[in-house]
CSV table of C-alpha atoms and ligand atoms in Angstrom, one decimal:
chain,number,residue,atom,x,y,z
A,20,UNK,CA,-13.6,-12.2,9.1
A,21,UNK,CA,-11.2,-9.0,10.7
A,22,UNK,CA,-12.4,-6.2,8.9
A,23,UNK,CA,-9.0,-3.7,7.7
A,24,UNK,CA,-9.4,0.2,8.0
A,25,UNK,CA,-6.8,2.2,6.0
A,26,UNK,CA,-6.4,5.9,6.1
A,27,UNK,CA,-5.2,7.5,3.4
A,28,UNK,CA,-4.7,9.3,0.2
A,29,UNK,CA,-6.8,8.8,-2.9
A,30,UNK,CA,-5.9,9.8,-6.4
A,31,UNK,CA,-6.5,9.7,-9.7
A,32,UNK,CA,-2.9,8.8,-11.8
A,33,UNK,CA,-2.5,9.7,-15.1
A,34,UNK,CA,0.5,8.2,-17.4
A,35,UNK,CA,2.3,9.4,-20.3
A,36,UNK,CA,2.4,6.7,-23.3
A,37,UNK,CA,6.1,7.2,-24.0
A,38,UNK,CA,9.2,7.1,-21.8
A,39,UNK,CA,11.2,10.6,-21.4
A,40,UNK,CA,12.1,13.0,-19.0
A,41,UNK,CA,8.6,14.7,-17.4
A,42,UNK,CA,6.2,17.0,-18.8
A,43,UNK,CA,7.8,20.0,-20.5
A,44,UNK,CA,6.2,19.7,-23.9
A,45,UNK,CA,2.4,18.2,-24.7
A,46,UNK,CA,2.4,14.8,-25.1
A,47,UNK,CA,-0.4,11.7,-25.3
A,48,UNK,CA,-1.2,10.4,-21.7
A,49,UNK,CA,-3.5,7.4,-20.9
A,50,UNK,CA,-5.4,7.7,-17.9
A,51,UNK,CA,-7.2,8.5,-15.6
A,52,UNK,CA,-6.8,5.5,-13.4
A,53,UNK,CA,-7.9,5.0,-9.6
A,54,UNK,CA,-4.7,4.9,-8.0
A,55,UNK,CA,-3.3,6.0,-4.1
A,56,UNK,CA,-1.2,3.4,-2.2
A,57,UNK,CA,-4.3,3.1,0.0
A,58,UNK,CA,-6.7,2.8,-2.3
A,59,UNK,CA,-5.1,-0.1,-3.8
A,60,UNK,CA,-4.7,-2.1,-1.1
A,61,UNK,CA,-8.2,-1.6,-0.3
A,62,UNK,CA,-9.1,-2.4,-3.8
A,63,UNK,CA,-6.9,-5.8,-3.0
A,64,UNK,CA,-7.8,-6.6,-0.2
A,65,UNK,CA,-11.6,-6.6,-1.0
A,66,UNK,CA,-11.1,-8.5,-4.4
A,67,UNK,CA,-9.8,-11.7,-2.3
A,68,UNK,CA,-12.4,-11.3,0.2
A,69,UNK,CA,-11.7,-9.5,3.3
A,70,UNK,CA,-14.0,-6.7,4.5
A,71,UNK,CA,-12.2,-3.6,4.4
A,72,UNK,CA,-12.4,0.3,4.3
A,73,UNK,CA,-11.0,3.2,3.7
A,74,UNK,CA,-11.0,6.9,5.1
A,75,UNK,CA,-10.0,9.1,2.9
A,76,UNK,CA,-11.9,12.2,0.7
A,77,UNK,CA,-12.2,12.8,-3.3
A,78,UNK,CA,-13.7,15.7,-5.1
A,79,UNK,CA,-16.9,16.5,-5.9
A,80,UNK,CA,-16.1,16.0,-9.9
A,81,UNK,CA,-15.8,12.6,-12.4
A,82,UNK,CA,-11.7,11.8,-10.6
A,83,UNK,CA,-13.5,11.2,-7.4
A,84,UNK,CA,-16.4,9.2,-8.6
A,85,UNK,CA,-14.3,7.4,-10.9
A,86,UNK,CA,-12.2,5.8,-7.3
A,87,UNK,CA,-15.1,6.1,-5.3
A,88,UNK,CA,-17.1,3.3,-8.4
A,89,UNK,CA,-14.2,1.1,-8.7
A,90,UNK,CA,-13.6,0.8,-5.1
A,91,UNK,CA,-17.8,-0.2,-4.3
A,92,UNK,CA,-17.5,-2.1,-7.3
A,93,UNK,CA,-14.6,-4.0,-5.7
A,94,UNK,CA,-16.3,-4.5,-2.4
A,95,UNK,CA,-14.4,-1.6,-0.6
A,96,UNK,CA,-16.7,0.0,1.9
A,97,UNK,CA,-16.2,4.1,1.0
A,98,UNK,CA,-19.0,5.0,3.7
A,99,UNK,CA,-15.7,6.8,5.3
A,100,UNK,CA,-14.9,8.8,2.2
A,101,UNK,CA,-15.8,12.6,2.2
A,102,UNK,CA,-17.2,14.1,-0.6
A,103,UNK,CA,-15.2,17.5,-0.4
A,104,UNK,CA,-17.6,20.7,-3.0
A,105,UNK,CA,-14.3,22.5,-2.1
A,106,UNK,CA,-11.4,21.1,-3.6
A,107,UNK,CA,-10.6,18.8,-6.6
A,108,UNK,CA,-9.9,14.9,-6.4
A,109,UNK,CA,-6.1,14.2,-6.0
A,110,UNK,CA,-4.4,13.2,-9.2
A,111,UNK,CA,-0.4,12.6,-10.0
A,112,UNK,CA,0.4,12.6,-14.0
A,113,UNK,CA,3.6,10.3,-14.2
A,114,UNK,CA,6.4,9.9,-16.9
A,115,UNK,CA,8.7,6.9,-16.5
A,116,UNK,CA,12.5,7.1,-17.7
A,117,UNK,CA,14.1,4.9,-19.6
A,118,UNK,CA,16.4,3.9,-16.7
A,119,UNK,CA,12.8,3.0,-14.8
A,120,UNK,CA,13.1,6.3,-12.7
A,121,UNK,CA,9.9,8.4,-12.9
A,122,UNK,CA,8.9,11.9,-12.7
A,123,UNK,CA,5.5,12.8,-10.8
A,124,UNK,CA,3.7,16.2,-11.4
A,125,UNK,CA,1.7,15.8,-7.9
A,126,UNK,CA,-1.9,17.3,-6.9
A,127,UNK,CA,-2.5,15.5,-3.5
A,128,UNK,CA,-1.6,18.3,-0.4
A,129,UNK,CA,-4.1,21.2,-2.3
A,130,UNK,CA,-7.0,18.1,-2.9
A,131,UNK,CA,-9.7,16.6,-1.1
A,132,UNK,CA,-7.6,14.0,0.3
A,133,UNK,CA,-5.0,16.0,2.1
A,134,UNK,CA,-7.4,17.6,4.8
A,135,UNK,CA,-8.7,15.5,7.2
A,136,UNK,CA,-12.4,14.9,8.2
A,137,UNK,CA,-14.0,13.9,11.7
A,138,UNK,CA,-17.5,13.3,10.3
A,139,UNK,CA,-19.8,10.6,12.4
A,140,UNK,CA,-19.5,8.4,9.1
A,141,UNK,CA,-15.6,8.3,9.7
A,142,UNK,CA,-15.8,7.1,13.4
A,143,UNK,CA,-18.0,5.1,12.6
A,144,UNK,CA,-15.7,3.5,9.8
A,145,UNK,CA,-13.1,3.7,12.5
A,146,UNK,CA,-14.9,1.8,15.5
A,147,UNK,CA,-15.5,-0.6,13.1
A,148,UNK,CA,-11.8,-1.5,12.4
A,149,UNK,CA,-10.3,-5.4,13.4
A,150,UNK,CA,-6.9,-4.4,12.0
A,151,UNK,CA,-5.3,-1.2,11.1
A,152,UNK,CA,-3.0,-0.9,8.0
A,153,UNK,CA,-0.6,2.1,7.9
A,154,UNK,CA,0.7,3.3,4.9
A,155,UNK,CA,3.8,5.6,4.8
A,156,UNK,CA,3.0,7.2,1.6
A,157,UNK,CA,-0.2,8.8,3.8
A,158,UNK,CA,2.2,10.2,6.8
A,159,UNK,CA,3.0,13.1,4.9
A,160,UNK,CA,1.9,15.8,7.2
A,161,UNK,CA,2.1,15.8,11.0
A,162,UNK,CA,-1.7,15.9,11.3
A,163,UNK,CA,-1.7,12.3,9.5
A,164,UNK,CA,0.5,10.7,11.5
A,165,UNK,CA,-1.8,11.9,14.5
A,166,UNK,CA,-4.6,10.4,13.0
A,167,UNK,CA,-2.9,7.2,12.2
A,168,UNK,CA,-1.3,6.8,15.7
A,169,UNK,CA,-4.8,8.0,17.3
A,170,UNK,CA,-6.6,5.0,15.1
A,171,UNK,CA,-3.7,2.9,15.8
A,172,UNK,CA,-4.4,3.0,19.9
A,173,UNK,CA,-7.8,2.8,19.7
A,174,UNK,CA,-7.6,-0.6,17.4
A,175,UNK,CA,-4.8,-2.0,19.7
A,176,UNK,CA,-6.9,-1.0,22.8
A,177,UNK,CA,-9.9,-3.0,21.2
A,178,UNK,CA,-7.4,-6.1,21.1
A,179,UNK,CA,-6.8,-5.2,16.8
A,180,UNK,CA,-3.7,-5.6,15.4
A,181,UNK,CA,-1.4,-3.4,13.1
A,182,UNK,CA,0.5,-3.3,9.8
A,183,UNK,CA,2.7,-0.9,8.6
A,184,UNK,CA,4.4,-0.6,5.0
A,185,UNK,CA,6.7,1.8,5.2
A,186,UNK,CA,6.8,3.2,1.9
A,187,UNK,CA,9.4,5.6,2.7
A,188,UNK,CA,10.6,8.5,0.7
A,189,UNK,CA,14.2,9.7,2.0
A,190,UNK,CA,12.0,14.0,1.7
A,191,UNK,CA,9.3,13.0,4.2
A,192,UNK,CA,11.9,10.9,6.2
A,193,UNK,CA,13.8,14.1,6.8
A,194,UNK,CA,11.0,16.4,8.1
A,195,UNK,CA,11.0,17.4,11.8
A,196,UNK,CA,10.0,14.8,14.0
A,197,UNK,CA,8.9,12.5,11.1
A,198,UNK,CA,12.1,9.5,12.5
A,199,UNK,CA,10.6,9.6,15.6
A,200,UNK,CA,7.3,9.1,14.4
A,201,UNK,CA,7.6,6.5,12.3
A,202,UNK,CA,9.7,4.4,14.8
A,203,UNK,CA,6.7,5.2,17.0
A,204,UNK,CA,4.3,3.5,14.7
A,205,UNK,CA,6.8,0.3,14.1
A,206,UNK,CA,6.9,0.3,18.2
A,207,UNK,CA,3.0,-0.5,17.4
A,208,UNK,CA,3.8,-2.3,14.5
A,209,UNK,CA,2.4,-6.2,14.7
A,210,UNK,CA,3.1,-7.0,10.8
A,211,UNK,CA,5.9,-4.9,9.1
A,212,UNK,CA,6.0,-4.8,5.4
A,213,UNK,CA,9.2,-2.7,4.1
A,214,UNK,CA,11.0,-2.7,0.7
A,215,UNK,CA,14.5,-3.4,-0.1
A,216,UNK,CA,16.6,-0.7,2.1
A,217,UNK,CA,13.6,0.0,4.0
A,218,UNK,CA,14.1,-2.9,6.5
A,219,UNK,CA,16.7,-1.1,7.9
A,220,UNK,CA,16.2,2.3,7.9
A,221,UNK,CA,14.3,2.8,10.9
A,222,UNK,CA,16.2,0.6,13.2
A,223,UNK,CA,19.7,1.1,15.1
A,224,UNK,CA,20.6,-2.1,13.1
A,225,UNK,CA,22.8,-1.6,9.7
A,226,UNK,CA,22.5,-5.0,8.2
A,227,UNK,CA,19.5,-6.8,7.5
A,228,UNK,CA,19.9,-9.9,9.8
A,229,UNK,CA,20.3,-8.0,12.6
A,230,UNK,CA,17.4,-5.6,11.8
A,231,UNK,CA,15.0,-8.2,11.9
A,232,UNK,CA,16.5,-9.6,15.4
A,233,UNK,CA,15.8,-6.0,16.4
A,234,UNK,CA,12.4,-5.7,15.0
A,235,UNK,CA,11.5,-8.6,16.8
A,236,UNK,CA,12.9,-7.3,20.2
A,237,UNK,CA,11.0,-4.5,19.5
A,238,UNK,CA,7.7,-6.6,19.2
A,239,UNK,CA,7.1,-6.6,16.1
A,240,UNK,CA,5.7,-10.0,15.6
A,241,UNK,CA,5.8,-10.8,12.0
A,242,UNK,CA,8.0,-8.8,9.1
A,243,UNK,CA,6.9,-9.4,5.1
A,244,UNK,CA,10.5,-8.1,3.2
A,245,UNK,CA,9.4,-7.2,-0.8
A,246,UNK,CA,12.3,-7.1,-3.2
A,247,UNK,CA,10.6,-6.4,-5.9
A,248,UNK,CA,11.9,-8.8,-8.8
A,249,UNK,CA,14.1,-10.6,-6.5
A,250,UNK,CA,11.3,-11.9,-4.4
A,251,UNK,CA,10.5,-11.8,-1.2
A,252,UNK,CA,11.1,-13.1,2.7
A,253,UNK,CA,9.3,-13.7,6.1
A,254,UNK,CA,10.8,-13.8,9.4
A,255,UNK,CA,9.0,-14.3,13.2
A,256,UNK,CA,10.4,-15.8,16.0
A,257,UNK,CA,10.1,-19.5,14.4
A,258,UNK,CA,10.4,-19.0,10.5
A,259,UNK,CA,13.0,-17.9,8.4
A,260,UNK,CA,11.5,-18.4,4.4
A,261,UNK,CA,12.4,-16.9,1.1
A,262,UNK,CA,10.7,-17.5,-2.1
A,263,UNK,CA,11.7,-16.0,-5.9
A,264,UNK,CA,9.5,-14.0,-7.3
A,265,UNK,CA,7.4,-15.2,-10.4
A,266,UNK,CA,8.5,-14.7,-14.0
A,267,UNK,CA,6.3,-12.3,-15.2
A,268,UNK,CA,7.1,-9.3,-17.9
A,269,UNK,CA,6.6,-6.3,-16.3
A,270,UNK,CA,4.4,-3.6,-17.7
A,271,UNK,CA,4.3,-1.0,-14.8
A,272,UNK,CA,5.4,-1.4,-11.6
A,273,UNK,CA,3.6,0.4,-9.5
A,274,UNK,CA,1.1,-1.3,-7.3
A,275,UNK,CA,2.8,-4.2,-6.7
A,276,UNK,CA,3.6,-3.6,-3.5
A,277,UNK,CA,0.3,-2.5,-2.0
A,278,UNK,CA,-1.5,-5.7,-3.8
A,279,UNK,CA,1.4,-7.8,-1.9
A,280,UNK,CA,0.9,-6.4,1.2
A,281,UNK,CA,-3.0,-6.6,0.7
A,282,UNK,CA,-2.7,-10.2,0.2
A,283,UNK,CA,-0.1,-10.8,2.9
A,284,UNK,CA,-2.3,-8.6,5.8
A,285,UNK,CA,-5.4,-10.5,4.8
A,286,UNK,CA,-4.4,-13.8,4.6
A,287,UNK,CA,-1.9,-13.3,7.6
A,288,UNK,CA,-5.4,-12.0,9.5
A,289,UNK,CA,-7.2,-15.5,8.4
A,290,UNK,CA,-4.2,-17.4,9.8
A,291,UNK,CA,-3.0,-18.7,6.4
A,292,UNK,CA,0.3,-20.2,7.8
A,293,UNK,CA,3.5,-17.6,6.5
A,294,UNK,CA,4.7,-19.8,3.4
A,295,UNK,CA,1.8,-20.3,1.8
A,296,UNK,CA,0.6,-16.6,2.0
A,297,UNK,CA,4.0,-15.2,0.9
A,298,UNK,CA,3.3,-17.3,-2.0
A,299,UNK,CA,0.0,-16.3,-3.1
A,300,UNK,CA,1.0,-12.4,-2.1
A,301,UNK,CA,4.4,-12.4,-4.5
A,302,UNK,CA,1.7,-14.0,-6.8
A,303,UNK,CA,-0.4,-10.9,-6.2
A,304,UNK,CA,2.5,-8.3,-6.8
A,305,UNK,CA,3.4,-10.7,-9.9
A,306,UNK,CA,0.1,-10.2,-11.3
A,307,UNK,CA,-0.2,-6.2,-10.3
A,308,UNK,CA,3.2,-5.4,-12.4
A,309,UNK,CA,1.6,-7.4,-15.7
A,310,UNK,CA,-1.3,-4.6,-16.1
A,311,UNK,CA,-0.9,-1.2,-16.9
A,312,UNK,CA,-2.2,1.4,-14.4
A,313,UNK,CA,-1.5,1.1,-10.4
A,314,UNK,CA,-4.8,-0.5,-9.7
A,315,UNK,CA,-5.4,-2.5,-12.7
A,316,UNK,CA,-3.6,-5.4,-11.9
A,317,UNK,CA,-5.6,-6.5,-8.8
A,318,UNK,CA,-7.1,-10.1,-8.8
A,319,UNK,CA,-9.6,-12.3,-6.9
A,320,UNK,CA,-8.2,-15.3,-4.8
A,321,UNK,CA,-9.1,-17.8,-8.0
A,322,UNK,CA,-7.0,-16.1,-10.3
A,323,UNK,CA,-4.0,-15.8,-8.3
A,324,UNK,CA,-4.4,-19.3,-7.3
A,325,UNK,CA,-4.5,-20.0,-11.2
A,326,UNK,CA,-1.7,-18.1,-12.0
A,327,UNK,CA,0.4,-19.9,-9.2
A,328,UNK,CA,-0.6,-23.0,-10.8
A,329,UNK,CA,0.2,-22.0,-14.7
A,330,UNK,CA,3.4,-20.5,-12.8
A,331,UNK,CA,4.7,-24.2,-11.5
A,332,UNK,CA,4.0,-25.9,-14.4
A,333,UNK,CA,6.6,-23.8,-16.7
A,334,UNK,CA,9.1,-24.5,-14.0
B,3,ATP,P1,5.8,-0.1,-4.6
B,3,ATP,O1,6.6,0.5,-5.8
B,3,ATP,O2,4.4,-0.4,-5.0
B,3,ATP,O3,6.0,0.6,-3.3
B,3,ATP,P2,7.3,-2.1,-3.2
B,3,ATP,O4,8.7,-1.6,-3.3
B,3,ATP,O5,6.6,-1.9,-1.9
B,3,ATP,O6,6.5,-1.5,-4.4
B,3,ATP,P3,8.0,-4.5,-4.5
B,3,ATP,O7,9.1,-5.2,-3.8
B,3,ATP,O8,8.4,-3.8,-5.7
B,3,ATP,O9,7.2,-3.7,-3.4
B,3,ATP,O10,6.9,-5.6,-4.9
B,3,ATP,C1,6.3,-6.4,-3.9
B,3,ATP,C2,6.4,-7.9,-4.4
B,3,ATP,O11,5.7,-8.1,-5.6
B,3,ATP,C3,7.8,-8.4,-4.5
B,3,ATP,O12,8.3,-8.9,-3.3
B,3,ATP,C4,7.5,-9.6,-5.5
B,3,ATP,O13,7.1,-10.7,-4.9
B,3,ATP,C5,6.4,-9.0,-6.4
B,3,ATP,N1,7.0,-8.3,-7.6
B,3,ATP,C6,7.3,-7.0,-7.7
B,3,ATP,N2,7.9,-6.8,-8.9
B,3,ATP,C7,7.9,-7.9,-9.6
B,3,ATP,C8,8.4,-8.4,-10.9
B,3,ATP,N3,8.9,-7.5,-11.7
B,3,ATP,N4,8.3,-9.7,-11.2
B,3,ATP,C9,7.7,-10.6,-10.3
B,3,ATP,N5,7.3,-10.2,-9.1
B,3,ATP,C10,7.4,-9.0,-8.7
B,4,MG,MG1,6.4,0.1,-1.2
């Protein structure tokens, strides 16, 4: 099987027990919870089988070995995570709205995981790689998107094969040079994964039909949309599909993405024909948004395959 290499950020997250507007007065929070866009597709990639790893760094202190146990204990291989004595584990403490907008007191530039390591155990890790998986959430700083393009060549010029989820935040779209890097990195992009307005906002194109034509022009050979509750598509040069999302009640949405995508990459690497793996990844973000805490709602291939079926009898 392809083994996955993601590079990328690492957090605890910490969540406050009742809606409201941020953190000005104490409070009771729930957490901490293993969390970090990468670490979660890791965490879901592993749990349906693929090999995969992440480079990244935690503290030396319980936030770090708190990730660093769930992801061994969910098959992840951490050999490429730095244990930083300097600096703590990243964390974010989150407060959702009552309109579903949150606020995030963030901890992630001044942490272990935002400095970057060149230890033999991380090229290593990164000669290792089948398939590279590029999160936007992790291109925060011009050094990262070096070392994502840098890993990015070096898998394409061993015959691997990309993915990119965008992720985008409009703040790190408009840093210098940050457009033209990230339309660098779709240029190299073999399986695109963006949400809602995403699709088109690295291309020329304005409407979403006409982004994917371009895409494809582009060379991108394969692009995932997620639309959240609304579902999701997949277009290539021969396939056009759409499927609803599940009926689910959603208890925290965050994750759902990354477990999609996670699903998606690794059964799009085994050759799982496009239909049937958007299917079983909508299942995945289905069952990420029904658990609180971003990583919590991962799930093995059984379970998703289980919940598709309990899903199609109630239809
Ligand atoms: P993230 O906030 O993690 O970045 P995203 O915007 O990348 O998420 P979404 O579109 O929110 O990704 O979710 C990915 C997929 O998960 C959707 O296409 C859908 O199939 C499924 N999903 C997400 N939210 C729900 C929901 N409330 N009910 C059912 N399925 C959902
Ligand atoms: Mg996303």
């Amino acid at each position: 099987m392809k083994k996955i290499v993601v590079i990328g950020e690492i957090l605890v997250e910490i969540m406050a027990d009742t809606p409201g507007h941020g953190f000005r007065e104490a409070q009771a929070l729930t957490g901490p919870f293993p969390s970090g866009a990468p670490a979660i597709f890791a965490a879901q990639a592993a749990r349906i089988g693929q090999p995969v790893a992440i480079v990244s760094a935690v503290g030396d202190d319980d936030f770090g070995r708190l990730n660093l146990d769930r992801l061994a204990r969910d098959g992840v291989d951490v050999s490429g995570v730095h244990v930083d004595p300097h600096r703590p584990t990243g964390s974010a403490f989150v407060r959702y709205r009552g309109d579903g907008g949150r606020d995030f007191v963030f901890n992630i530039r001044h942490s272990a995981c935002g400095h970057l390591h060149d230890t033999p155990a991380v090229r290593s890790v990164l000669a290792s790689a089948d398939h590279l998986h590029v999160m936007g959430s992790s291109l925060a700083s011009p050094e990262f998107v070096a070392r994502n393009m840098a890993a990015a060549e070096a898998v394409r010029d061993h015959g691997g094969t990309i993915s990119f989820d965008p992720n985008l935040r409009k703040e790190i779209l408009a840093a210098p040079g940050m457009a033209e890097a990230m339309s660098r990195i779709v240029s190299m992009t073999d399986l695109y994964l963006p949400s809602g307005d995403e699709l088109t906002l690295l291309t020329e194109a304005q409407t979403d039909v006409t982004a994917i034509g371009e895409l494809l022009d582009r060379g991108v050979r394969a692009i995932v949309h997620k639309r959240g509750a609304d579902g999701a598509g997949y277009h290539d040069a021969h396939h056009d599909l759409s499927i609803p999302a599940f009926e689910v009640t959603e208890v925290d949405p965050t994750g759902a993405g990354d477990c999609f995508g996670a699903t998606f990459t690794a059964l799009w690497l085994r050759g799982v024909p496009p239909k049937s793996a958007l299917q079983t990844a909508a299942a995945s973000g289905a069952h990420a948004v029904t658990r609180r805490g971003p990583m919590e709602g991962t799930a093995d291939l059984a379970t998703l395959e289980d919940f598709i079926r309990a899903q199609e009898a109630d239809r």
